[in-house]
Amino acid sequence: MNDDDFEQLIASLGEVLACTDNSQSLGGGLRLPSATDVAAIRKKTGLSQADFARRTSVPVATIRNWEQGRRLPQGPARVLLALLDRNPRIVEDTLSR
């Protein structure tokens, strides 16, 4: 291992440690919380599980699994849920005609 390899290894370890602070970096200073309370977010929207599933194009069984802790939202679903947590009407505001 040469000095450049060692420096790259140290830099990589720093990036890993930066992502272990209960949030995930999305780049550009954006951070995504690691914990997502799907039931609380859904309740902010005032929608039933079935209506929430329809509005977000996510199967209702997936919503149930997230709310009951059997599964965790991943990838784009986590971003959508973070947006809904901040603005429960974002889907309607964005997709309405």
Short mmCIF file of the C-alpha atoms (twelve columns), coordinates in Angstrom:
data_MODEL
# 
_entry.id   MODEL 
# 
loop_
_atom_site.group_PDB 
_atom_site.id 
_atom_site.type_symbol 
_atom_site.label_atom_id 
_atom_site.label_alt_id 
_atom_site.label_comp_id 
_atom_site.label_asym_id 
_atom_site.label_seq_id 
_atom_site.Cartn_x 
_atom_site.Cartn_y 
_atom_site.Cartn_z 
_atom_site.pdbx_PDB_model_num 
ATOM 1  C CA . MET A 1  0.000   0.000  0.000   1 
ATOM 2  C CA . ASN A 2  1.453   3.347  -1.017  1 
ATOM 3  C CA . ASP A 3  0.770   6.752  0.536   1 
ATOM 4  C CA . ASP A 4  -1.963  7.614  -2.025  1 
ATOM 5  C CA . ASP A 5  -3.822  4.370  -1.304  1 
ATOM 6  C CA . PHE A 6  -3.612  5.056  2.423   1 
ATOM 7  C CA . GLU A 7  -4.956  8.604  1.999   1 
ATOM 8  C CA . GLN A 8  -7.871  7.293  -0.103  1 
ATOM 9  C CA . LEU A 9  -8.639  4.695  2.547   1 
ATOM 10 C CA . ILE A 10 -8.671  7.319  5.299   1 
ATOM 11 C CA . ALA A 11 -10.920 9.599  3.203   1 
ATOM 12 C CA . SER A 12 -13.326 6.711  2.565   1 
ATOM 13 C CA . LEU A 13 -13.493 5.873  6.263   1 
ATOM 14 C CA . GLY A 14 -14.307 9.514  6.998   1 
ATOM 15 C CA . GLU A 15 -17.206 9.368  4.520   1 
ATOM 16 C CA . VAL A 16 -18.540 6.200  6.169   1 
ATOM 17 C CA . LEU A 17 -18.330 7.744  9.625   1 
ATOM 18 C CA . ALA A 18 -20.123 10.865 8.381   1 
ATOM 19 C CA . CYS A 19 -23.090 8.699  7.374   1 
ATOM 20 C CA . THR A 20 -23.446 7.081  10.802  1 
ATOM 21 C CA . ASP A 21 -24.945 10.108 12.569  1 
ATOM 22 C CA . ASN A 22 -28.601 8.993  12.220  1 
ATOM 23 C CA . SER A 23 -28.971 10.649 8.835   1 
ATOM 24 C CA . GLN A 24 -27.950 10.011 5.272   1 
ATOM 25 C CA . SER A 25 -26.167 12.550 3.123   1 
ATOM 26 C CA . LEU A 26 -27.812 13.211 -0.219  1 
ATOM 27 C CA . GLY A 27 -25.006 15.528 -1.293  1 
ATOM 28 C CA . GLY A 28 -25.095 19.279 -1.585  1 
ATOM 29 C CA . GLY A 29 -25.679 19.646 2.147   1 
ATOM 30 C CA . LEU A 30 -28.952 17.688 2.008   1 
ATOM 31 C CA . ARG A 31 -29.539 15.101 4.737   1 
ATOM 32 C CA . LEU A 32 -32.220 12.458 4.982   1 
ATOM 33 C CA . PRO A 33 -33.253 11.260 8.472   1 
ATOM 34 C CA . SER A 34 -32.643 7.551  8.987   1 
ATOM 35 C CA . ALA A 35 -35.845 7.046  10.994  1 
ATOM 36 C CA . THR A 36 -39.184 7.516  9.257   1 
ATOM 37 C CA . ASP A 37 -42.480 7.327  11.182  1 
ATOM 38 C CA . VAL A 38 -44.741 6.467  8.268   1 
ATOM 39 C CA . ALA A 39 -47.920 6.307  10.376  1 
ATOM 40 C CA . ALA A 40 -47.311 9.798  11.767  1 
ATOM 41 C CA . ILE A 41 -46.584 11.185 8.299   1 
ATOM 42 C CA . ARG A 42 -49.728 9.561  6.886   1 
ATOM 43 C CA . LYS A 43 -51.803 10.960 9.751   1 
ATOM 44 C CA . LYS A 44 -50.519 14.459 8.939   1 
ATOM 45 C CA . THR A 45 -52.072 14.050 5.495   1 
ATOM 46 C CA . GLY A 46 -55.412 13.043 7.026   1 
ATOM 47 C CA . LEU A 47 -55.631 10.035 4.693   1 
ATOM 48 C CA . SER A 48 -56.504 6.417  5.353   1 
ATOM 49 C CA . GLN A 49 -53.881 3.808  4.495   1 
ATOM 50 C CA . ALA A 50 -55.719 3.001  1.250   1 
ATOM 51 C CA . ASP A 51 -55.984 6.663  0.200   1 
ATOM 52 C CA . PHE A 52 -52.376 7.362  1.178   1 
ATOM 53 C CA . ALA A 53 -51.271 4.358  -0.870  1 
ATOM 54 C CA . ARG A 54 -53.265 5.566  -3.865  1 
ATOM 55 C CA . ARG A 55 -51.903 9.137  -3.617  1 
ATOM 56 C CA . THR A 56 -48.292 7.986  -3.350  1 
ATOM 57 C CA . SER A 57 -48.579 5.098  -5.853  1 
ATOM 58 C CA . VAL A 58 -47.352 2.677  -3.209  1 
ATOM 59 C CA . PRO A 59 -49.203 -0.609 -2.598  1 
ATOM 60 C CA . VAL A 60 -51.351 -0.492 0.546   1 
ATOM 61 C CA . ALA A 61 -49.629 -3.670 1.781   1 
ATOM 62 C CA . THR A 62 -46.318 -1.799 1.646   1 
ATOM 63 C CA . ILE A 63 -47.787 1.086  3.674   1 
ATOM 64 C CA . ARG A 64 -49.015 -1.438 6.268   1 
ATOM 65 C CA . ASN A 65 -45.609 -3.139 6.408   1 
ATOM 66 C CA . TRP A 66 -43.868 0.210  6.913   1 
ATOM 67 C CA . GLU A 67 -46.288 1.314  9.615   1 
ATOM 68 C CA . GLN A 68 -46.042 -1.998 11.459  1 
ATOM 69 C CA . GLY A 69 -42.243 -2.068 11.253  1 
ATOM 70 C CA . ARG A 70 -42.013 -5.224 9.160   1 
ATOM 71 C CA . ARG A 71 -40.247 -3.305 6.386   1 
ATOM 72 C CA . LEU A 72 -38.486 0.040  6.092   1 
ATOM 73 C CA . PRO A 73 -38.949 2.534  3.261   1 
ATOM 74 C CA . GLN A 74 -35.927 2.692  0.981   1 
ATOM 75 C CA . GLY A 75 -34.502 5.043  -1.642  1 
ATOM 76 C CA . PRO A 76 -37.003 7.355  -3.353  1 
ATOM 77 C CA . ALA A 77 -39.771 6.347  -0.928  1 
ATOM 78 C CA . ARG A 78 -37.755 7.822  1.951   1 
ATOM 79 C CA . VAL A 79 -37.358 11.085 0.050   1 
ATOM 80 C CA . LEU A 80 -41.090 11.211 -0.753  1 
ATOM 81 C CA . LEU A 81 -41.965 10.530 2.889   1 
ATOM 82 C CA . ALA A 82 -39.561 13.261 4.055   1 
ATOM 83 C CA . LEU A 83 -41.254 15.690 1.663   1 
ATOM 84 C CA . LEU A 84 -44.707 14.653 2.894   1 
ATOM 85 C CA . ASP A 85 -43.551 15.064 6.482   1 
ATOM 86 C CA . ARG A 86 -42.546 18.651 5.691   1 
ATOM 87 C CA . ASN A 87 -45.581 19.416 3.492   1 
ATOM 88 C CA . PRO A 88 -48.465 16.909 3.776   1 
ATOM 89 C CA . ARG A 89 -50.120 18.424 0.674   1 
ATOM 90 C CA . ILE A 90 -47.077 18.258 -1.585  1 
ATOM 91 C CA . VAL A 91 -48.545 15.499 -3.764  1 
ATOM 92 C CA . GLU A 92 -51.785 17.416 -4.346  1 
ATOM 93 C CA . ASP A 93 -49.951 20.727 -4.816  1 
ATOM 94 C CA . THR A 94 -47.545 19.198 -7.315  1 
ATOM 95 C CA . LEU A 95 -49.883 16.965 -9.322  1 
ATOM 96 C CA . SER A 96 -53.117 18.961 -9.353  1 
ATOM 97 C CA . ARG A 97 -54.221 20.532 -12.612 1 
# 
